[in-house]
Coordinates of C-alpha atoms in Angstrom, one line a residue:
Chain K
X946 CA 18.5 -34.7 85.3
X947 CA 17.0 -35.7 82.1
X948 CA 14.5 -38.2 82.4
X949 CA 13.7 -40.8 79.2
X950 CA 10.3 -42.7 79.2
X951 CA 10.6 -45.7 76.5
X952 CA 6.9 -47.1 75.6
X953 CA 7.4 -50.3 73.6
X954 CA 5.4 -53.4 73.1
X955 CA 4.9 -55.4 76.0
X956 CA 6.9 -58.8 76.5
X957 CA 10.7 -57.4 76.6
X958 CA 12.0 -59.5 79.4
X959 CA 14.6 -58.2 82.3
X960 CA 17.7 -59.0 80.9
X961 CA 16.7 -56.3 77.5
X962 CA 15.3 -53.6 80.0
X963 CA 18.6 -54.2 82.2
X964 CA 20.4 -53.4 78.9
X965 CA 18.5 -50.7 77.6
X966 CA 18.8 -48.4 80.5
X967 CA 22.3 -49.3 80.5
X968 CA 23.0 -48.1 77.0
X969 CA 20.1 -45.1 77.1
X970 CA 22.1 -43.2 80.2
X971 CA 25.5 -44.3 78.8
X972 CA 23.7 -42.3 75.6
X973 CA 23.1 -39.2 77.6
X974 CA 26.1 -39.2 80.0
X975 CA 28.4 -39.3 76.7
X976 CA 26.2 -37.1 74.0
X977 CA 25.0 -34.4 76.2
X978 CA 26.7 -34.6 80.0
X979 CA 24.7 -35.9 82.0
X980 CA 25.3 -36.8 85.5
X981 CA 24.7 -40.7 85.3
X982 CA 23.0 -41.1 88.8
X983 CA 20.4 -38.7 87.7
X984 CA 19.8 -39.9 84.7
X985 CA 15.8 -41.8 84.3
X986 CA 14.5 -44.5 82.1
X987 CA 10.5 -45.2 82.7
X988 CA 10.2 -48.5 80.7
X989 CA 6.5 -48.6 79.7
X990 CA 5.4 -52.0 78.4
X991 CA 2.4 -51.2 76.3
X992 CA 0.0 -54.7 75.2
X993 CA -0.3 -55.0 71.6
X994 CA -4.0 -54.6 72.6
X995 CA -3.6 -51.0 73.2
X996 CA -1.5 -49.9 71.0
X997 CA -3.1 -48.9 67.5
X998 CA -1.1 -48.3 64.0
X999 CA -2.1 -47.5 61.0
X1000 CA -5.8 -47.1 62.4
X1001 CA -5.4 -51.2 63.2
X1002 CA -4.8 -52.4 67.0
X1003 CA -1.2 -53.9 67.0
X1004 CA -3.1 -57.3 68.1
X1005 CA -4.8 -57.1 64.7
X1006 CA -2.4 -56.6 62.6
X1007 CA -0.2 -59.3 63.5
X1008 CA -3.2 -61.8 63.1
X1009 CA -4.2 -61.4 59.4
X1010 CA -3.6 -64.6 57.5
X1011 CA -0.6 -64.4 55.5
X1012 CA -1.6 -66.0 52.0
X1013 CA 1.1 -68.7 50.8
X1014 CA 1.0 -69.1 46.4
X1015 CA 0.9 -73.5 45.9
Chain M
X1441 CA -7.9 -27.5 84.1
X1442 CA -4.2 -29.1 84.9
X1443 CA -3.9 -32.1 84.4
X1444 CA -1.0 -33.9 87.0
X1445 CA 1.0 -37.0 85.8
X1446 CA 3.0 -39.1 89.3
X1447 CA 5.1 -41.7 87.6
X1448 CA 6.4 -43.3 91.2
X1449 CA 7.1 -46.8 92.1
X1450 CA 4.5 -49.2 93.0
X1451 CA 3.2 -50.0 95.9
X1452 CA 2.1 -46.9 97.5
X1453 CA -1.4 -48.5 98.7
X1454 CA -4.7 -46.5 98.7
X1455 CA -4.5 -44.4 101.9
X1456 CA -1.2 -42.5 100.6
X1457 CA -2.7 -41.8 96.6
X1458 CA -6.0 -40.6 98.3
X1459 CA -3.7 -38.3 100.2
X1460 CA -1.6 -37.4 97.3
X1461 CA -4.2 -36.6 95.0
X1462 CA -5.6 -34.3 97.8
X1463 CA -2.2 -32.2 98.4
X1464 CA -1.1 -31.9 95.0
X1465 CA -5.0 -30.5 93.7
X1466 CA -4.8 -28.1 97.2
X1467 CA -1.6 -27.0 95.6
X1468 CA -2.5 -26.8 92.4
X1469 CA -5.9 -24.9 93.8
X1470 CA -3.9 -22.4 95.9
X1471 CA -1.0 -21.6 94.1
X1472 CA -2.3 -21.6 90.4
X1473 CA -6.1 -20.4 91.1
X1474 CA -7.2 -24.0 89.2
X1475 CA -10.8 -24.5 89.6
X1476 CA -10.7 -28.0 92.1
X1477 CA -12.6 -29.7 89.7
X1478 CA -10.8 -29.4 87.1
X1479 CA -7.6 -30.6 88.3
X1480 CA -6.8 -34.4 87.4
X1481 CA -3.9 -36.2 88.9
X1482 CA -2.8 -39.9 87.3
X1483 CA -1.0 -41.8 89.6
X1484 CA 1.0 -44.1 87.4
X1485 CA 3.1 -46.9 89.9
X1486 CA 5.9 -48.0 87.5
X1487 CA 7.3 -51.5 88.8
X1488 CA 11.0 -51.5 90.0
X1489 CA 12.0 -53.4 87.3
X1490 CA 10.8 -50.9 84.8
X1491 CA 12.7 -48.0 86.4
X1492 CA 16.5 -47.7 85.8
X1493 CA 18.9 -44.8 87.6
X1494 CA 22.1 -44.5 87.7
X1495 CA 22.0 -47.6 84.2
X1496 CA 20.7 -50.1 87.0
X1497 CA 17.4 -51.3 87.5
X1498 CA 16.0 -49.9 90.4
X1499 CA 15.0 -53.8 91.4
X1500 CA 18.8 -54.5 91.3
X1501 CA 19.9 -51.5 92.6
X1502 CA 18.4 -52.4 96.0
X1503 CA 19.8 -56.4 95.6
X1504 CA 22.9 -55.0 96.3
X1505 CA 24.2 -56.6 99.5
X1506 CA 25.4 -54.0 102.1
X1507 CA 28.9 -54.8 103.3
X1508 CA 28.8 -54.7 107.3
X1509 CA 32.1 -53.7 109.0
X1510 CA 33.0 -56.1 112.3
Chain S
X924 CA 12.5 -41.2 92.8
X925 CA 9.4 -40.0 91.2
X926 CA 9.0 -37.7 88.6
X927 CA 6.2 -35.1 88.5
X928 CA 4.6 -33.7 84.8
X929 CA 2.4 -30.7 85.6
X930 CA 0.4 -29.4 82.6
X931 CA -1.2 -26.2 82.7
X932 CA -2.3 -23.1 81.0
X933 CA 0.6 -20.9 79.9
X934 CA 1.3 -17.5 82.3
X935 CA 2.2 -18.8 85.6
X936 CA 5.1 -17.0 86.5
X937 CA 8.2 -18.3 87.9
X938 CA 6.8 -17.1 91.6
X939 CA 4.1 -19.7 91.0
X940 CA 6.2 -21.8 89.6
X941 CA 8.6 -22.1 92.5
X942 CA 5.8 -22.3 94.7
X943 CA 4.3 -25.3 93.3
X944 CA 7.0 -27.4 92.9
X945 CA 8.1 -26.9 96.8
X946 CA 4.6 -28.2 97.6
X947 CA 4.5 -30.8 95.3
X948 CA 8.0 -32.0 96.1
X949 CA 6.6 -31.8 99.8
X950 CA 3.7 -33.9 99.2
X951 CA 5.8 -36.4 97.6
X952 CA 8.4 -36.3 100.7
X953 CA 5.5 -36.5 103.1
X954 CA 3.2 -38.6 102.0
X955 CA 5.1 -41.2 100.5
X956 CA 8.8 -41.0 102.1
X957 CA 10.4 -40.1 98.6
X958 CA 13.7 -38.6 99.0
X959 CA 13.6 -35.3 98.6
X960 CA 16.3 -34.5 96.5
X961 CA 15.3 -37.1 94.4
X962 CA 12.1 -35.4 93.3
X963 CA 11.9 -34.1 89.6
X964 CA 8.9 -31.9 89.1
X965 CA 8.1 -31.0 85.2
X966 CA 5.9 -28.2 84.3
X967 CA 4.6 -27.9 80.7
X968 CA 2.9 -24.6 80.5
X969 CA 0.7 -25.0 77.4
X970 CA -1.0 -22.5 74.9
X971 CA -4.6 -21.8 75.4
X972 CA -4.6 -22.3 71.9
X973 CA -3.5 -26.1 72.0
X974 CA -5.8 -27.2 74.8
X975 CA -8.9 -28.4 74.1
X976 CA -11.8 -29.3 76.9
X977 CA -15.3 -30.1 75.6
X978 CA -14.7 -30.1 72.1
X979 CA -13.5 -26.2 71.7
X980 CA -10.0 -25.0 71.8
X981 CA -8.9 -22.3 75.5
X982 CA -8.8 -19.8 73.5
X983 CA -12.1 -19.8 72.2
X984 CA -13.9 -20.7 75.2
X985 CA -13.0 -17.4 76.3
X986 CA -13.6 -15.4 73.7
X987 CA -17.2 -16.7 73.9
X988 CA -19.3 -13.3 73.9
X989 CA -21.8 -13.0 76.9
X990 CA -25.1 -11.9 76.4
X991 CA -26.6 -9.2 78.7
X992 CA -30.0 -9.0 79.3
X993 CA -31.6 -5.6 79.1
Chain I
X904 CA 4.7 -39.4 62.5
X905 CA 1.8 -38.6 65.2
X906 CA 1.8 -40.1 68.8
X907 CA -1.5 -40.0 70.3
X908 CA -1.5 -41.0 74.1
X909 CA -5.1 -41.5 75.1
X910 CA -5.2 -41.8 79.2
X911 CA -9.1 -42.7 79.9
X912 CA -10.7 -45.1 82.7
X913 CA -9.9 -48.4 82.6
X914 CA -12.7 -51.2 81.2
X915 CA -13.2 -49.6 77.9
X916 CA -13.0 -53.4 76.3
X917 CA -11.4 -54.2 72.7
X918 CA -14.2 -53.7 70.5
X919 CA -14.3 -49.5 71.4
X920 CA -10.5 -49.5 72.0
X921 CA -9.9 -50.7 67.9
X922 CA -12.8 -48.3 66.8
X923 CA -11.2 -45.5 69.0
X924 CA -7.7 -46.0 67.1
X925 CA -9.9 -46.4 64.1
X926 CA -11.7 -42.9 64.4
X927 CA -8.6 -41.2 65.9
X928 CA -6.3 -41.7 63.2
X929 CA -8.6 -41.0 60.5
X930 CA -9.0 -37.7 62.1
X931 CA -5.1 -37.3 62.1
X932 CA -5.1 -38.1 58.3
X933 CA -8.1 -36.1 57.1
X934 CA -7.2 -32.9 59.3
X935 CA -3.1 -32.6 59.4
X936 CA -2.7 -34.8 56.3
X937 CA -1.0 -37.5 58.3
X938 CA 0.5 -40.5 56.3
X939 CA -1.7 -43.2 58.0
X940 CA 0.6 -45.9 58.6
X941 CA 2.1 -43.6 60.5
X942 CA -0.3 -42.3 63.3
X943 CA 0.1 -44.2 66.3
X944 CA -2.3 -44.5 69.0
X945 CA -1.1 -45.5 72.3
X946 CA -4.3 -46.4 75.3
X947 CA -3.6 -46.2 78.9
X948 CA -6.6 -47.0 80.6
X949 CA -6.2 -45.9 84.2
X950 CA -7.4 -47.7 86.9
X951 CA -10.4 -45.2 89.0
X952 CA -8.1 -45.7 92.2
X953 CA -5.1 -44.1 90.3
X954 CA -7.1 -41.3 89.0
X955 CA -8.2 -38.0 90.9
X956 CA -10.8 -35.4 90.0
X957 CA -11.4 -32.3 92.4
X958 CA -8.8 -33.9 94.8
X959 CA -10.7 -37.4 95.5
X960 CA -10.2 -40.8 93.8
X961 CA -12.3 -41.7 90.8
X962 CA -13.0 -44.7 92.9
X963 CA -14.6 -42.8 96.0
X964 CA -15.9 -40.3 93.9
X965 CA -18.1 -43.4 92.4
X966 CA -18.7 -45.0 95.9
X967 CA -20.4 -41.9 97.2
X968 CA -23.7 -42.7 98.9
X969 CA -26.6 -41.4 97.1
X970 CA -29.9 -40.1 99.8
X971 CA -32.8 -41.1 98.6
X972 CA -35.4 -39.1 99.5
X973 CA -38.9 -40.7 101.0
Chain L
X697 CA 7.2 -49.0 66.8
X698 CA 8.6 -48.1 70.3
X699 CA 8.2 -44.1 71.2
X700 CA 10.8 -42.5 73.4
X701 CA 10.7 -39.2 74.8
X702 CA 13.2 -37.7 76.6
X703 CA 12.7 -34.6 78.8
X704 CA 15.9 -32.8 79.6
X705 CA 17.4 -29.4 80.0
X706 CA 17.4 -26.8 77.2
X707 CA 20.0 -25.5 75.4
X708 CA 21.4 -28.9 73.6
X709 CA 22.0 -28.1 70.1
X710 CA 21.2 -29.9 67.1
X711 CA 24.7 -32.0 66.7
X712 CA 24.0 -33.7 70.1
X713 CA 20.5 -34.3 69.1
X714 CA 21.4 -36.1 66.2
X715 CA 23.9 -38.0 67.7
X716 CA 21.1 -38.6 70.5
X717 CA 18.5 -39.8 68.7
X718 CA 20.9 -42.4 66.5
X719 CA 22.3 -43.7 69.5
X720 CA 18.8 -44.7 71.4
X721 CA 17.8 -45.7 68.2
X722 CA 20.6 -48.3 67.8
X723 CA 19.7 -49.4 71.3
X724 CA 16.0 -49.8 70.4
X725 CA 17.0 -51.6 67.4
X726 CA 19.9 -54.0 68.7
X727 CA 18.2 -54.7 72.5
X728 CA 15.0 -54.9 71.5
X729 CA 14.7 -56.0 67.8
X730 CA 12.9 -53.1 67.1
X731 CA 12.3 -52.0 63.3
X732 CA 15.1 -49.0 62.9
X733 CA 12.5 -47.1 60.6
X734 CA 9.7 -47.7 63.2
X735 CA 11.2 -45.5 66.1
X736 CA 10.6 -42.7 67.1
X737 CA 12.4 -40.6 69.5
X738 CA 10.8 -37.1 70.4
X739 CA 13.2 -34.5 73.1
X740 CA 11.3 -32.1 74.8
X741 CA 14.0 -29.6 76.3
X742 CA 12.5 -28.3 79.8
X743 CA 13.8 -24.7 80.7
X744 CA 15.4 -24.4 83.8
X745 CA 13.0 -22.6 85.0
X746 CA 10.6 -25.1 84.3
X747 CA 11.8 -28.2 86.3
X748 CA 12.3 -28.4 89.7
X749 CA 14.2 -31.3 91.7
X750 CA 14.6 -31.6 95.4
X751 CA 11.6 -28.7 95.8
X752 CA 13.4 -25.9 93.9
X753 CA 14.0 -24.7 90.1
X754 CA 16.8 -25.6 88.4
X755 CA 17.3 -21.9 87.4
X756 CA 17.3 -21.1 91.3
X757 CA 19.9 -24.5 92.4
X758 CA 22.4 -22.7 89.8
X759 CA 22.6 -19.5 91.4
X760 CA 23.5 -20.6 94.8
X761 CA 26.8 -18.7 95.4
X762 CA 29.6 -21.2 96.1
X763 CA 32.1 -20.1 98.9
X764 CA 35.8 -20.5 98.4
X765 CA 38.2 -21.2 101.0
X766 CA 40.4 -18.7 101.4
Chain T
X817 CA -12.3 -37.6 82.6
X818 CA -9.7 -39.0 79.5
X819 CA -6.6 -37.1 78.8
X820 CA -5.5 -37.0 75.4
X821 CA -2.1 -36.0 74.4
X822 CA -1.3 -35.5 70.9
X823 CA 2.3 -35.2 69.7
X824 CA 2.6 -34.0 66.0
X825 CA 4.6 -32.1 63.7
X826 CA 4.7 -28.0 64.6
X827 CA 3.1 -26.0 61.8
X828 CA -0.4 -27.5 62.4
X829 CA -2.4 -23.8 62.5
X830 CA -5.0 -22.9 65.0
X831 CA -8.3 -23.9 62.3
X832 CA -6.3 -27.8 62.0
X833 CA -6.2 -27.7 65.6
X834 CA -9.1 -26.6 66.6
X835 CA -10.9 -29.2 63.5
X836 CA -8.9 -32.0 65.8
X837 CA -9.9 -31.0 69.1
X838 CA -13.5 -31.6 68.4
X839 CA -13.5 -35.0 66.0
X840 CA -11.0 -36.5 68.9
X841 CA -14.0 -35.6 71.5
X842 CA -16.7 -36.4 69.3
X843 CA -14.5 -39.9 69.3
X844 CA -14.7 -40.2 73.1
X845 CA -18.0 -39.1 73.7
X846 CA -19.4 -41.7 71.0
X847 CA -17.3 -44.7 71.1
X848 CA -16.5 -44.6 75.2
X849 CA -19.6 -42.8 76.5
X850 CA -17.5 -39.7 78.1
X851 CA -19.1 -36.7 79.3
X852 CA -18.3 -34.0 76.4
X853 CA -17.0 -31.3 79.2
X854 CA -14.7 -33.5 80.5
X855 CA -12.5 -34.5 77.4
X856 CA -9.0 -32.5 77.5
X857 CA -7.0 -32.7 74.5
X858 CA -3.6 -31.1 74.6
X859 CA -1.9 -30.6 71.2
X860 CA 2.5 -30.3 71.7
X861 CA 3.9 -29.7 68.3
X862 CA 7.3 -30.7 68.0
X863 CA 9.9 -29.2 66.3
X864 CA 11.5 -31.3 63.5
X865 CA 15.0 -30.9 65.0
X866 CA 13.8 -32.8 67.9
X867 CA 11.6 -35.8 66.4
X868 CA 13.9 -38.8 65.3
X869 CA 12.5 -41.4 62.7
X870 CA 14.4 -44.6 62.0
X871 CA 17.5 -43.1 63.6
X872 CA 17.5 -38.8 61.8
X873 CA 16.3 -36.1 62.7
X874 CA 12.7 -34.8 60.7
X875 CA 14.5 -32.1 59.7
X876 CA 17.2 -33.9 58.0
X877 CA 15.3 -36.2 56.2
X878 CA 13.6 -33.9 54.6
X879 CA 16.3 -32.0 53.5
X880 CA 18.2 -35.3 51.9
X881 CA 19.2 -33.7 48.4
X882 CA 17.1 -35.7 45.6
X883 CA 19.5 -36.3 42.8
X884 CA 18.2 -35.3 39.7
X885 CA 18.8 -36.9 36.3
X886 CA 18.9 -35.2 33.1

């Protein structure tokens, strides 16, 4: 029954959400029962340009110049 | 005041969320006593390769090829 | 397939409850061939004291004295 | 630790999306005494033809044809 | 970064909630790269009375009387 | 018409909450333009037995013993 919605940054690729709902429902068929065909995982790809941290957009944060010492 | 969440997959077209949003906000009107406009429904159409059931993909879960008896 | 998140104001009732789930889960069926038994419907029932609209908590929207004219 | 899911209408353009995540976590931190790299802020802007008010899409809600009197 | 909540039935216990939340946190971390400290797992357990599937509480499936053969 | 969800900590208190509801309005009303009346915000404190950070439980972290030297 239980249903699992992942939001993660954007750009994951089939072959990682393939896998991810494979171990996610293996997690709650194993930990807590669950009967696997009713198990749900929403995958929710989320752009960096949406997603805020720290008060900063994700976008943001990964563009600040990283300083290199000579 | 409600507010109504629909994760469903994609590709349900205009006509049938036009509908939706109609039945569930008569329900929600009838049943509950919400005020109609106050009720909000988000329609969110999740892609079949973002939805797993069962551990599968729902995208690969149809791919499988259906054995035909002769 | 889909999976419905109702939020409302605590004090339904499980009568309601039942009620609105059956026409939601119809809606679904109807509208947009789900399969019924396939049909999750989730209802959060939330403290007027944790809902906000406008600004001001439930709880104190209602408490708002009215003024009577003489 | 807070997750903040903001659903709003979709074409709310970077600029107000980073000050949104700007004001919202300060208010997390100066309120609840968040840690601030902490508070996350997720936006889903919702297309108008996903979203209902009173039972009609936000997108025919819009398209309504204003009389004009004279 | 990635959030995951998981919506199931009540009545879990803490042990399996631990064991829960470590093992969708591996996932997160060896699928998807993610940074372990970074995610955040959040289980909202839905009384049965709270979550309908197939048009009808959970509470109310449950109590169906099964026949036996005699 | 936004939505905003906020997932925090339990133990916020009705003055916190109600100090949050309005500066998260006051956010939408002035950075996106929405109508006041129309902003929901809908607080859901979690329990710290069921929020996971970096792979444990809130509740557990916090009650790591801190060795103390002397």
């Amino acid at each position: 029954m239980p249903v699992i919605q992942v939001h993660m940054k954007a750009g994951c690729g089939r072959q990682k959400r393939r896998e991810l709902v494979r171990r996610i429902t293996d997690a709650m068929v194993e930990v807590c029962g669950s009967v696997e065909d009713r198990v749900h995982v929403i995958i929710d790809e989320v752009p960096e340009d949406s997603w805020g941290r720290g008060g900063v957009l994700l976008s943001e944060i990964q563009s600040t110049p990283v300083k290199e010492s000579g």
